[in-house]
GROMACS .gro file of C-alpha atoms in nm:
model
  471
    1MET     CA    1   0.742   0.494  -2.535
    2ASN     CA    2   0.471   0.251  -2.438
    3GLN     CA    3   0.244   0.207  -2.706
    4ILE     CA    4  -0.124   0.010  -2.676
    5ASN     CA    5  -0.382  -0.014  -3.030
    6LYS     CA    6  -0.513  -0.359  -2.880
    7ILE     CA    7  -0.865  -0.369  -2.697
    8TYR     CA    8  -1.027  -0.766  -2.615
    9ILE     CA    9  -1.358  -0.810  -2.663
   10ASN     CA   10  -1.411  -1.188  -2.790
   11GLY     CA   11  -1.178  -1.396  -2.636
   12GLU     CA   12  -0.905  -1.212  -2.835
   13PHE     CA   13  -0.678  -0.883  -2.798
   14VAL     CA   14  -0.772  -0.675  -3.122
   15THR     CA   15  -0.713  -0.387  -3.381
   16PRO     CA   16  -1.014  -0.121  -3.277
   17LYS     CA   17  -1.203   0.059  -3.507
   18GLY     CA   18  -1.140   0.385  -3.374
   19THR     CA   19  -0.810   0.514  -3.487
   20GLU     CA   20  -0.794   0.868  -3.158
   21THR     CA   21  -0.456   0.825  -2.955
   22PHE     CA   22  -0.489   0.973  -2.629
   23ASP     CA   23  -0.096   1.002  -2.442
   24LEU     CA   24  -0.007   0.872  -2.155
   25ILE     CA   25   0.203   1.176  -1.956
   26SER     CA   26   0.378   1.103  -1.604
   27PRO     CA   27   0.263   1.271  -1.346
   28VAL     CA   28   0.614   1.299  -1.188
   29THR     CA   29   0.795   1.365  -1.514
   30ASN     CA   30   0.465   1.521  -1.740
   31GLN     CA   31   0.664   1.420  -1.953
   32LYS     CA   32   0.455   1.155  -2.256
   33THR     CA   33   0.567   0.849  -2.201
   34GLY     CA   34   0.263   0.691  -2.462
   35GLU     CA   35  -0.016   0.683  -2.543
   36VAL     CA   36  -0.364   0.462  -2.653
   37VAL     CA   37  -0.587   0.370  -2.920
   38LEU     CA   38  -0.901   0.451  -2.807
   39GLY     CA   39  -1.242   0.261  -2.864
   40ASN     CA   40  -1.522   0.442  -3.078
   41ALA     CA   41  -1.896   0.300  -3.113
   42GLU     CA   42  -1.855   0.060  -3.354
   43ASP     CA   43  -1.619  -0.083  -3.096
   44THR     CA   44  -1.841  -0.100  -2.810
   45ARG     CA   45  -2.099  -0.254  -3.023
   46MET     CA   46  -1.860  -0.569  -3.144
   47ALA     CA   47  -1.839  -0.544  -2.753
   48ILE     CA   48  -2.170  -0.563  -2.713
   49ALA     CA   49  -2.265  -0.843  -2.910
   50ALA     CA   50  -2.017  -1.071  -2.827
   51ALA     CA   51  -2.150  -1.006  -2.425
   52LYS     CA   52  -2.467  -1.082  -2.546
   53LYS     CA   53  -2.333  -1.371  -2.735
   54ALA     CA   54  -2.217  -1.494  -2.440
   55PHE     CA   55  -2.447  -1.405  -2.246
   56THR     CA   56  -2.681  -1.726  -2.356
   57THR     CA   57  -2.477  -1.947  -2.226
   58PHE     CA   58  -2.291  -1.809  -1.973
   59SER     CA   59  -2.568  -1.766  -1.739
   60LYS     CA   60  -2.652  -2.113  -1.766
   61THR     CA   61  -2.369  -2.170  -1.575
   62THR     CA   62  -2.375  -2.341  -1.270
   63LYS     CA   63  -2.209  -2.163  -0.920
   64GLU     CA   64  -1.930  -2.453  -0.925
   65GLU     CA   65  -1.846  -2.320  -1.246
   66ARG     CA   66  -1.841  -1.998  -1.183
   67ILE     CA   67  -1.655  -2.021  -0.853
   68ASN     CA   68  -1.387  -2.237  -1.102
   69PHE     CA   69  -1.354  -1.898  -1.267
   70LEU     CA   70  -1.291  -1.727  -1.017
   71LYS     CA   71  -1.007  -1.915  -0.966
   72LYS     CA   72  -0.842  -1.927  -1.216
   73LEU     CA   73  -0.779  -1.505  -1.227
   74HIS     CA   74  -0.744  -1.496  -0.876
   75GLU     CA   75  -0.470  -1.683  -0.991
   76SER     CA   76  -0.420  -1.531  -1.273
   77VAL     CA   77  -0.387  -1.114  -1.150
   78SER     CA   78  -0.151  -1.306  -0.801
   79LYS     CA   79   0.104  -1.440  -1.067
   80ARG     CA   80   0.178  -1.039  -1.114
   81GLU     CA   81   0.105  -0.914  -0.831
   82ASN     CA   82   0.430  -0.664  -0.800
   83GLU     CA   83   0.426  -0.605  -1.196
   84LEU     CA   84   0.096  -0.476  -1.126
   85VAL     CA   85   0.300  -0.239  -0.826
   86SER     CA   86   0.475  -0.130  -1.006
   87VAL     CA   87   0.294   0.026  -1.350
   88MET     CA   88   0.040   0.178  -1.141
   89VAL     CA   89   0.265   0.373  -0.888
   90ASN     CA   90   0.468   0.469  -1.244
   91GLU     CA   91   0.106   0.530  -1.460
   92TYR     CA   92  -0.064   0.694  -1.219
   93GLY     CA   93   0.172   0.844  -0.986
   94GLY     CA   94   0.002   0.610  -0.620
   95THR     CA   95   0.298   0.560  -0.331
   96LEU     CA   96   0.372   0.171  -0.329
   97GLN     CA   97   0.218   0.211   0.044
   98PHE     CA   98  -0.134   0.198  -0.106
   99CYS     CA   99  -0.045   0.069  -0.477
  100ARG     CA  100   0.038  -0.261  -0.286
  101MET     CA  101  -0.265  -0.190  -0.103
  102SER     CA  102  -0.503  -0.200  -0.367
  103VAL     CA  103  -0.365  -0.470  -0.556
  104GLN     CA  104  -0.431  -0.692  -0.286
  105ASN     CA  105  -0.778  -0.517  -0.266
  106ALA     CA  106  -0.758  -0.596  -0.681
  107ILE     CA  107  -0.635  -0.952  -0.588
  108SER     CA  108  -0.945  -1.047  -0.334
  109ALA     CA  109  -1.176  -0.972  -0.507
  110PHE     CA  110  -1.143  -1.339  -0.630
  111THR     CA  111  -1.132  -1.504  -0.268
  112ALA     CA  112  -1.398  -1.278  -0.119
  113THR     CA  113  -1.657  -1.298  -0.383
  114ILE     CA  114  -1.571  -1.679  -0.408
  115ASN     CA  115  -1.678  -1.758  -0.021
  116THR     CA  116  -2.033  -1.515  -0.076
  117LEU     CA  117  -2.109  -1.727  -0.433
  118GLU     CA  118  -2.073  -2.033  -0.175
  119SER     CA  119  -2.294  -1.972   0.080
  120TYR     CA  120  -2.557  -1.796  -0.153
  121ASP     CA  121  -2.947  -1.947  -0.305
  122PHE     CA  122  -3.032  -1.837  -0.605
  123GLU     CA  123  -3.349  -1.994  -0.510
  124LYS     CA  124  -3.537  -1.919  -0.233
  125THR     CA  125  -3.858  -2.020   0.000
  126VAL     CA  126  -4.077  -1.658  -0.027
  127GLY     CA  127  -4.512  -1.676   0.176
  128HIS     CA  128  -4.576  -2.040  -0.040
  129SER     CA  129  -4.431  -1.916  -0.373
  130LYS     CA  130  -4.079  -1.977  -0.445
  131VAL     CA  131  -3.802  -1.692  -0.512
  132ARG     CA  132  -3.514  -1.715  -0.824
  133PHE     CA  133  -3.264  -1.467  -0.837
  134GLU     CA  134  -3.165  -1.475  -1.220
  135SER     CA  135  -2.904  -1.381  -1.377
  136LEU     CA  136  -2.956  -0.978  -1.493
  137GLY     CA  137  -2.819  -0.992  -1.834
  138VAL     CA  138  -2.514  -0.791  -2.016
  139VAL     CA  139  -2.345  -0.546  -1.763
  140GLY     CA  140  -2.159  -0.297  -1.833
  141ILE     CA  141  -1.898  -0.130  -1.633
  142ILE     CA  142  -1.746   0.224  -1.597
  143THR     CA  143  -1.443   0.262  -1.391
  144PRO     CA  144  -1.244   0.565  -1.266
  145TRP     CA  145  -0.866   0.596  -1.272
  146ASN     CA  146  -0.821   0.622  -0.891
  147ALA     CA  147  -0.818   0.223  -0.794
  148SER     CA  148  -0.875   0.173  -1.160
  149ASN     CA  149  -0.828  -0.241  -1.110
  150SER     CA  150  -0.875  -0.259  -0.817
  151PHE     CA  151  -1.279  -0.117  -0.944
  152ILE     CA  152  -1.258  -0.386  -1.248
  153CYS     CA  153  -1.179  -0.688  -1.049
  154ASN     CA  154  -1.440  -0.645  -0.749
  155LYS     CA  155  -1.705  -0.501  -1.077
  156LEU     CA  156  -1.660  -0.826  -1.317
  157ALA     CA  157  -1.591  -1.101  -0.957
  158THR     CA  158  -1.953  -0.975  -0.916
  159ALA     CA  159  -2.107  -0.957  -1.233
  160ILE     CA  160  -1.922  -1.399  -1.325
  161ALA     CA  161  -2.073  -1.494  -0.925
  162ALA     CA  162  -2.467  -1.437  -1.034
  163GLY     CA  163  -2.367  -1.549  -1.405
  164CYS     CA  164  -2.360  -1.243  -1.640
  165THR     CA  165  -2.092  -1.085  -1.845
  166ALA     CA  166  -1.932  -0.799  -1.958
  167VAL     CA  167  -1.838  -0.498  -2.137
  168ILE     CA  168  -1.529  -0.290  -1.923
  169LYS     CA  169  -1.528   0.075  -2.024
  170PRO     CA  170  -1.142   0.120  -1.820
  171SER     CA  171  -0.989   0.508  -1.730
  172GLU     CA  172  -0.806   0.670  -2.112
  173MET     CA  173  -0.590   0.720  -1.809
  174SER     CA  174  -0.525   0.390  -1.635
  175ALA     CA  175  -0.467   0.232  -1.945
  176ALA     CA  176  -0.067   0.114  -1.885
  177GLN     CA  177  -0.272  -0.120  -1.561
  178THR     CA  178  -0.500  -0.189  -1.772
  179GLN     CA  179  -0.307  -0.358  -2.008
  180LEU     CA  180  -0.149  -0.616  -1.759
  181LEU     CA  181  -0.524  -0.688  -1.594
  182THR     CA  182  -0.661  -0.741  -1.957
  183GLU     CA  183  -0.391  -1.023  -1.968
  184CYS     CA  184  -0.390  -1.156  -1.706
  185PHE     CA  185  -0.750  -1.228  -1.740
  186HIS     CA  186  -0.671  -1.379  -2.046
  187GLU     CA  187  -0.519  -1.605  -1.922
  188ALA     CA  188  -0.744  -1.742  -1.677
  189GLY     CA  189  -0.905  -1.864  -1.994
  190LEU     CA  190  -1.224  -1.790  -1.939
  191PRO     CA  191  -1.572  -1.829  -2.237
  192GLU     CA  192  -1.555  -1.612  -2.502
  193GLY     CA  193  -1.705  -1.303  -2.450
  194VAL     CA  194  -1.799  -1.313  -2.119
  195PHE     CA  195  -1.513  -0.989  -2.026
  196ASN     CA  196  -1.482  -0.711  -2.309
  197ILE     CA  197  -1.245  -0.410  -2.244
  198VAL     CA  198  -1.222  -0.097  -2.453
  199ASN     CA  199  -1.034   0.225  -2.424
  200GLY     CA  200  -1.231   0.488  -2.495
  201LEU     CA  201  -1.318   0.804  -2.402
  202GLY     CA  202  -1.651   0.914  -2.160
  203ASN     CA  203  -1.810   1.121  -2.441
  204VAL     CA  204  -1.827   0.812  -2.685
  205VAL     CA  205  -1.810   0.438  -2.559
  206GLY     CA  206  -1.896   0.557  -2.225
  207ALA     CA  207  -2.238   0.707  -2.422
  208GLU     CA  208  -2.281   0.422  -2.602
  209ILE     CA  209  -2.318   0.138  -2.297
  210THR     CA  210  -2.491   0.367  -2.123
  211GLN     CA  211  -2.732   0.398  -2.447
  212HIS     CA  212  -2.743   0.095  -2.580
  213ALA     CA  213  -3.059  -0.122  -2.575
  214ASP     CA  214  -2.825  -0.486  -2.491
  215ILE     CA  215  -2.659  -0.387  -2.197
  216ALA     CA  216  -2.941  -0.503  -1.903
  217LYS     CA  217  -2.712  -0.295  -1.665
  218ILE     CA  218  -2.465  -0.044  -1.535
  219SER     CA  219  -2.164  -0.054  -1.264
  220PHE     CA  220  -2.019   0.300  -1.225
  221THR     CA  221  -1.766   0.410  -0.981
  222GLY     CA  222  -1.725   0.818  -1.070
  223SER     CA  223  -1.785   1.174  -1.055
  224THR     CA  224  -2.137   1.298  -0.945
  225LEU     CA  225  -2.211   1.484  -1.263
  226THR     CA  226  -2.152   1.194  -1.434
  227GLY     CA  227  -2.309   0.929  -1.260
  228LYS     CA  228  -2.610   1.149  -1.285
  229ALA     CA  229  -2.589   1.231  -1.690
  230ILE     CA  230  -2.503   0.796  -1.663
  231ALA     CA  231  -2.882   0.788  -1.481
  232LYS     CA  232  -3.004   0.988  -1.705
  233GLY     CA  233  -2.989   0.801  -2.070
  234ALA     CA  234  -3.007   0.424  -1.881
  235VAL     CA  235  -3.300   0.563  -1.784
  236ASP     CA  236  -3.504   0.512  -2.163
  237THR     CA  237  -3.380   0.137  -2.148
  238MET     CA  238  -3.496   0.094  -1.770
  239LYS     CA  239  -3.097  -0.003  -1.682
  240ARG     CA  240  -3.031  -0.113  -1.406
  241VAL     CA  241  -2.752   0.109  -1.190
  242THR     CA  242  -2.496   0.058  -0.966
  243LEU     CA  243  -2.361   0.454  -0.878
  244GLU     CA  244  -2.029   0.427  -0.618
  245LEU     CA  245  -1.996   0.879  -0.627
  246GLY     CA  246  -1.844   1.161  -0.504
  247GLY     CA  247  -1.770   1.193  -0.108
  248LYS     CA  248  -1.696   1.498   0.203
  249SER     CA  249  -1.660   1.200   0.442
  250PRO     CA  250  -1.660   1.319   0.771
  251ASN     CA  251  -1.421   1.257   1.102
  252ILE     CA  252  -1.534   1.315   1.405
  253ILE     CA  253  -1.345   1.355   1.721
  254LEU     CA  254  -1.529   1.287   2.035
  255GLU     CA  255  -1.463   1.463   2.373
  256ASP     CA  256  -1.332   1.139   2.494
  257ALA     CA  257  -1.042   1.068   2.184
  258ASP     CA  258  -0.684   1.049   2.287
  259LEU     CA  259  -0.648   1.329   2.111
  260ASP     CA  260  -0.272   1.236   2.065
  261GLN     CA  261  -0.339   0.965   1.878
  262VAL     CA  262  -0.637   1.043   1.715
  263ILE     CA  263  -0.557   1.290   1.528
  264PRO     CA  264  -0.193   1.279   1.323
  265MET     CA  265  -0.429   0.941   1.198
  266ALA     CA  266  -0.659   1.191   1.058
  267VAL     CA  267  -0.441   1.429   0.925
  268PHE     CA  268  -0.306   1.092   0.725
  269GLY     CA  269  -0.608   0.977   0.697
  270ALA     CA  270  -0.758   1.264   0.507
  271TYR     CA  271  -0.428   1.178   0.199
  272MET     CA  272  -0.543   0.829   0.192
  273ASN     CA  273  -0.405   0.807  -0.219
  274ASN     CA  274  -0.247   1.135  -0.269
  275GLY     CA  275  -0.601   1.308  -0.158
  276GLN     CA  276  -0.762   1.127  -0.510
  277ALA     CA  277  -0.999   0.904  -0.243
  278CYS     CA  278  -1.428   0.903  -0.264
  279ILE     CA  279  -1.401   0.771   0.064
  280ALA     CA  280  -1.127   1.064   0.278
  281PRO     CA  281  -1.187   1.174   0.546
  282THR     CA  282  -1.153   1.570   0.448
  283ARG     CA  283  -1.383   1.756   0.724
  284LEU     CA  284  -1.262   1.726   1.087
  285LEU     CA  285  -1.478   1.764   1.340
  286VAL     CA  286  -1.335   1.857   1.635
  287PRO     CA  287  -1.425   2.027   1.978
  288GLU     CA  288  -1.463   2.336   1.924
  289ASN     CA  289  -1.305   2.392   2.322
  290ARG     CA  290  -1.048   2.196   2.207
  291LEU     CA  291  -0.934   2.296   1.868
  292ASP     CA  292  -0.590   2.569   1.971
  293GLU     CA  293  -0.500   2.163   2.103
  294VAL     CA  294  -0.604   2.007   1.743
  295ASN     CA  295  -0.455   2.225   1.547
  296LYS     CA  296  -0.108   2.217   1.699
  297LEU     CA  297  -0.082   1.850   1.626
  298ALA     CA  298  -0.255   1.843   1.358
  299LYS     CA  299   0.051   2.109   1.269
  300LYS     CA  300   0.266   1.856   1.370
  301ALA     CA  301   0.160   1.557   1.121
  302ALA     CA  302   0.157   1.770   0.791
  303GLU     CA  303   0.505   1.857   0.886
  304GLN     CA  304   0.568   1.462   0.896
  305VAL     CA  305   0.421   1.428   0.575
  306LYS     CA  306   0.651   1.346   0.285
  307VAL     CA  307   0.549   1.458  -0.035
  308GLY     CA  308   0.739   1.304  -0.277
  309LYS     CA  309   0.805   1.094  -0.574
  310PRO     CA  310   0.557   0.795  -0.575
  311ASP     CA  311   0.843   0.493  -0.532
  312GLU     CA  312   0.941   0.657  -0.245
  313GLU     CA  313   0.880   0.326   0.088
  314ASP     CA  314   0.800   0.690   0.255
  315THR     CA  315   0.648   0.879   0.023
  316LEU     CA  316   0.250   0.910   0.167
  317VAL     CA  317   0.150   1.168  -0.127
  318GLY     CA  318   0.284   1.157  -0.457
  319PRO     CA  319   0.120   1.341  -0.705
  320MET     CA  320  -0.179   1.438  -0.848
  321VAL     CA  321  -0.285   1.287  -1.152
  322SER     CA  322  -0.259   1.509  -1.407
  323THR     CA  323  -0.190   1.910  -1.415
  324ARG     CA  324  -0.606   1.960  -1.433
  325GLN     CA  325  -0.617   1.765  -1.124
  326PHE     CA  326  -0.269   1.939  -1.043
  327GLU     CA  327  -0.507   2.298  -1.114
  328ARG     CA  328  -0.798   2.172  -0.933
  329VAL     CA  329  -0.637   2.122  -0.611
  330GLN     CA  330  -0.447   2.447  -0.593
  331SER     CA  331  -0.733   2.677  -0.717
  332TYR     CA  332  -0.912   2.453  -0.397
  333ILE     CA  333  -0.681   2.553  -0.190
  334ARG     CA  334  -0.637   2.966  -0.295
  335LEU     CA  335  -1.055   2.925  -0.249
  336GLY     CA  336  -1.016   2.846   0.178
  337GLN     CA  337  -0.766   3.196   0.239
  338GLU     CA  338  -1.071   3.412   0.046
  339GLU     CA  339  -1.337   3.273   0.201
  340GLY     CA  340  -1.134   3.307   0.517
  341ALA     CA  341  -0.983   2.982   0.636
  342THR     CA  342  -0.746   3.002   0.809
  343LEU     CA  343  -0.457   2.820   0.618
  344LEU     CA  344  -0.237   2.596   0.928
  345ALA     CA  345  -0.002   2.384   0.672
  346GLY     CA  346   0.096   2.314   0.377
  347GLY     CA  347  -0.045   2.576   0.067
  348GLU     CA  348  -0.037   2.702  -0.356
  349GLY     CA  349   0.271   2.635  -0.500
  350LYS     CA  350   0.457   2.313  -0.470
  351PRO     CA  351   0.709   2.154  -0.270
  352GLN     CA  352   1.071   2.250  -0.289
  353GLY     CA  353   1.313   1.975  -0.517
  354LEU     CA  354   0.924   1.849  -0.670
  355GLU     CA  355   0.832   2.105  -0.996
  356GLU     CA  356   0.794   1.894  -1.220
  357GLY     CA  357   0.586   1.709  -1.194
  358ASN     CA  358   0.201   1.715  -1.017
  359PHE     CA  359   0.265   1.754  -0.634
  360VAL     CA  360   0.099   1.943  -0.413
  361LYS     CA  361   0.223   2.090  -0.025
  362ALA     CA  362   0.005   1.804   0.256
  363THR     CA  363  -0.233   2.114   0.378
  364ILE     CA  364  -0.478   2.153   0.579
  365PHE     CA  365  -0.712   2.474   0.637
  366THR     CA  366  -0.817   2.604   1.098
  367ASN     CA  367  -1.175   2.731   1.124
  368VAL     CA  368  -1.374   2.630   0.791
  369ARG     CA  369  -1.692   2.688   0.900
  370ASN     CA  370  -1.961   2.353   0.686
  371ASP     CA  371  -2.136   2.651   0.461
  372MET     CA  372  -1.746   2.733   0.311
  373ARG     CA  373  -1.734   2.546  -0.047
  374ILE     CA  374  -1.396   2.460   0.131
  375ALA     CA  375  -1.593   2.247   0.255
  376GLN     CA  376  -1.884   2.120   0.099
  377GLU     CA  377  -1.746   2.029  -0.266
  378GLU     CA  378  -1.471   1.693  -0.296
  379ILE     CA  379  -1.171   1.910  -0.400
  380PHE     CA  380  -0.956   1.582  -0.414
  381GLY     CA  381  -0.621   1.623  -0.298
  382PRO     CA  382  -0.424   1.622   0.025
  383VAL     CA  383  -0.625   1.932   0.184
  384LEU     CA  384  -0.838   1.896   0.488
  385SER     CA  385  -1.066   2.140   0.641
  386ILE     CA  386  -1.088   2.150   1.006
  387ILE     CA  387  -1.432   2.198   1.139
  388PRO     CA  388  -1.459   2.335   1.558
  389TYR     CA  389  -1.867   2.161   1.713
  390ALA     CA  390  -2.042   2.352   1.976
  391ASN     CA  391  -2.148   2.006   2.115
  392GLU     CA  392  -2.221   1.653   2.012
  393GLU     CA  393  -2.566   1.821   1.853
  394GLU     CA  394  -2.406   2.022   1.605
  395ALA     CA  395  -2.102   1.721   1.495
  396ILE     CA  396  -2.414   1.548   1.413
  397ALA     CA  397  -2.561   1.861   1.181
  398ILE     CA  398  -2.236   1.913   1.067
  399ALA     CA  399  -2.194   1.631   0.925
  400ASN     CA  400  -2.481   1.550   0.796
  401ASP     CA  401  -2.499   1.881   0.681
  402THR     CA  402  -2.363   1.793   0.341
  403ALA     CA  403  -2.496   1.740  -0.015
  404TYR     CA  404  -2.330   1.415  -0.028
  405GLY     CA  405  -2.296   1.061   0.284
  406LEU     CA  406  -2.067   0.782   0.140
  407ALA     CA  407  -1.911   0.737   0.449
  408ALA     CA  408  -1.821   0.887   0.790
  409TYR     CA  409  -1.520   0.881   1.124
  410ILE     CA  410  -1.554   0.778   1.439
  411SER     CA  411  -1.271   0.844   1.726
  412SER     CA  412  -1.420   0.747   2.044
  413SER     CA  413  -1.244   0.615   2.377
  414ASP     CA  414  -1.651   0.495   2.481
  415GLN     CA  415  -1.745   0.206   2.150
  416GLU     CA  416  -2.088   0.277   2.307
  417HIS     CA  417  -2.118   0.543   2.245
  418ALA     CA  418  -1.894   0.570   1.914
  419GLU     CA  419  -2.211   0.330   1.774
  420ARG     CA  420  -2.450   0.616   1.937
  421ILE     CA  421  -2.345   0.846   1.766
  422ALA     CA  422  -2.231   0.640   1.413
  423ALA     CA  423  -2.644   0.486   1.394
  424ARG     CA  424  -2.722   0.896   1.380
  425ILE     CA  425  -2.487   0.977   1.036
  426ASP     CA  426  -2.576   0.969   0.704
  427ALA     CA  427  -2.369   0.746   0.505
  428GLY     CA  428  -2.366   0.451   0.351
  429ARG     CA  429  -2.000   0.354   0.574
  430ILE     CA  430  -1.879   0.413   0.863
  431CYS     CA  431  -1.575   0.348   1.045
  432ILE     CA  432  -1.522   0.405   1.388
  433ASN     CA  433  -1.157   0.400   1.543
  434GLY     CA  434  -0.976   0.403   1.290
  435PHE     CA  435  -0.928   0.290   0.899
  436SER     CA  436  -1.125  -0.090   0.826
  437HIS     CA  437  -1.181  -0.238   0.512
  438ASP     CA  438  -1.480  -0.556   0.468
  439PRO     CA  439  -1.538  -0.748   0.110
  440TYR     CA  440  -1.882  -0.835   0.242
  441ALA     CA  441  -2.053  -0.549   0.450
  442PRO     CA  442  -2.170  -0.292   0.167
  443PHE     CA  443  -2.024  -0.013   0.057
  444GLY     CA  444  -2.187   0.273  -0.120
  445GLY     CA  445  -2.420   0.576  -0.083
  446PHE     CA  446  -2.692   0.802   0.132
  447LYS     CA  447  -2.835   1.145  -0.103
  448GLN     CA  448  -2.520   1.230  -0.381
  449SER     CA  449  -2.308   0.937  -0.284
  450GLY     CA  450  -2.424   0.684  -0.525
  451ILE     CA  451  -2.739   0.456  -0.579
  452GLY     CA  452  -2.711   0.105  -0.504
  453ARG     CA  453  -2.446  -0.098  -0.243
  454GLU     CA  454  -2.125  -0.314  -0.382
  455TYR     CA  455  -1.934  -0.603  -0.158
  456GLY     CA  456  -2.062  -0.875  -0.042
  457VAL     CA  457  -2.474  -1.039  -0.064
  458PHE     CA  458  -2.532  -0.633  -0.103
  459GLY     CA  459  -2.370  -0.615  -0.402
  460LEU     CA  460  -2.402  -1.039  -0.638
  461GLU     CA  461  -2.780  -0.963  -0.592
  462ALA     CA  462  -2.760  -0.572  -0.782
  463TYR     CA  463  -2.625  -0.805  -1.074
  464LEU     CA  464  -2.971  -1.072  -1.052
  465GLU     CA  465  -3.302  -0.983  -1.122
  466PRO     CA  466  -3.624  -1.138  -0.856
  467LYS     CA  467  -3.872  -1.389  -0.964
  468ALA     CA  468  -4.148  -1.512  -0.803
  469ILE     CA  469  -4.362  -1.794  -0.867
  470LEU     CA  470  -4.681  -1.913  -0.726
  471MET     CA  471  -4.746  -2.173  -0.618
   0.00000   0.00000   0.00000
């Protein structure tokens, strides 16, 4: 049984003042694997005080010093790559394929940030003035459970590059992953108080970070509902916020696309990270005159998807993170049938032989209308909706007819054609002909998918305050 009873404040592993515990449950067996002692508001205030003290000197560090710190973090995290993958698979239930990629993203966050920092000028001439970009202050970093270490590494790397100090509240459901990552960070030997990590609940630790006057900025990834609550709380002390929230991403298959190639890819993409991905392309928009062909290809692809134990190499979809998440997905599968959508693959219940865990069948609905709840609401599970469109104008209208605007995908044999469509889609990041990631391109959402951007210069400047000096 894994007992996690320390938090990290001012360069040390310390016993929290909080005494409440949270059970860690395997999503594969639903058996308890450990427990974590949760920090409380007092622990959070101690962490903020440590970060505030450290900021007075850390904000004065040079670019070269910050690059050196980032190199040390990269080295210490890289050395434990295999362990980080293993603990993510076991605790979260992510597949080996996904967890390897996620940990690689965590490691590469430091090198990408170094590259951005090396070429960034903290003082620029604008008009007849100098503009200095200065460190904001203490940053509150709040991360979810679906790619915990990747989010933490990216946000912390950016904060350090900007000369900010941090108080991190990871998901309590990711405590084993956090423990290992904290050991990596500790080994890097950063100055005391530069980063502090407090396990705890959102309504306790997260609330204290949100309301505390000494937090200058919050960087949050998670649900739109929680993001709204953070934004409301942050305004009282005029905190800057970066909010990367939910999504209901369209995947537009244009008439000239090769269906044999793009439909299987679309199905597999919708199931990325067990379907627990804010950027997952869960609305598949296809020409209505080719719907029958699409249905056959999609059904065949779904039948090839292995739902299974996450530590097996060929598993594409592992378990939902918790029984609560499993039940949520099941409720949407029932709802889709009640709304009149056609169940093409999967459905309610667990796959045969996987009854103990939180496993969901790889599910596809077709003949979906965009006004159905399964097409409008973020399900966060392996459920794909196929929506037919009459022409490209309707495809664009359907794609944009959502409260969200995080990501979108377009498939076409004509690159320029796809780019013209992309220009009309309301989303922060659009992939053409596949799924790709660029750590230097801005990432964030339109509409209720968030505020602000992460990655590259766009992310760095969100941790800086411009000061104009007029002469």
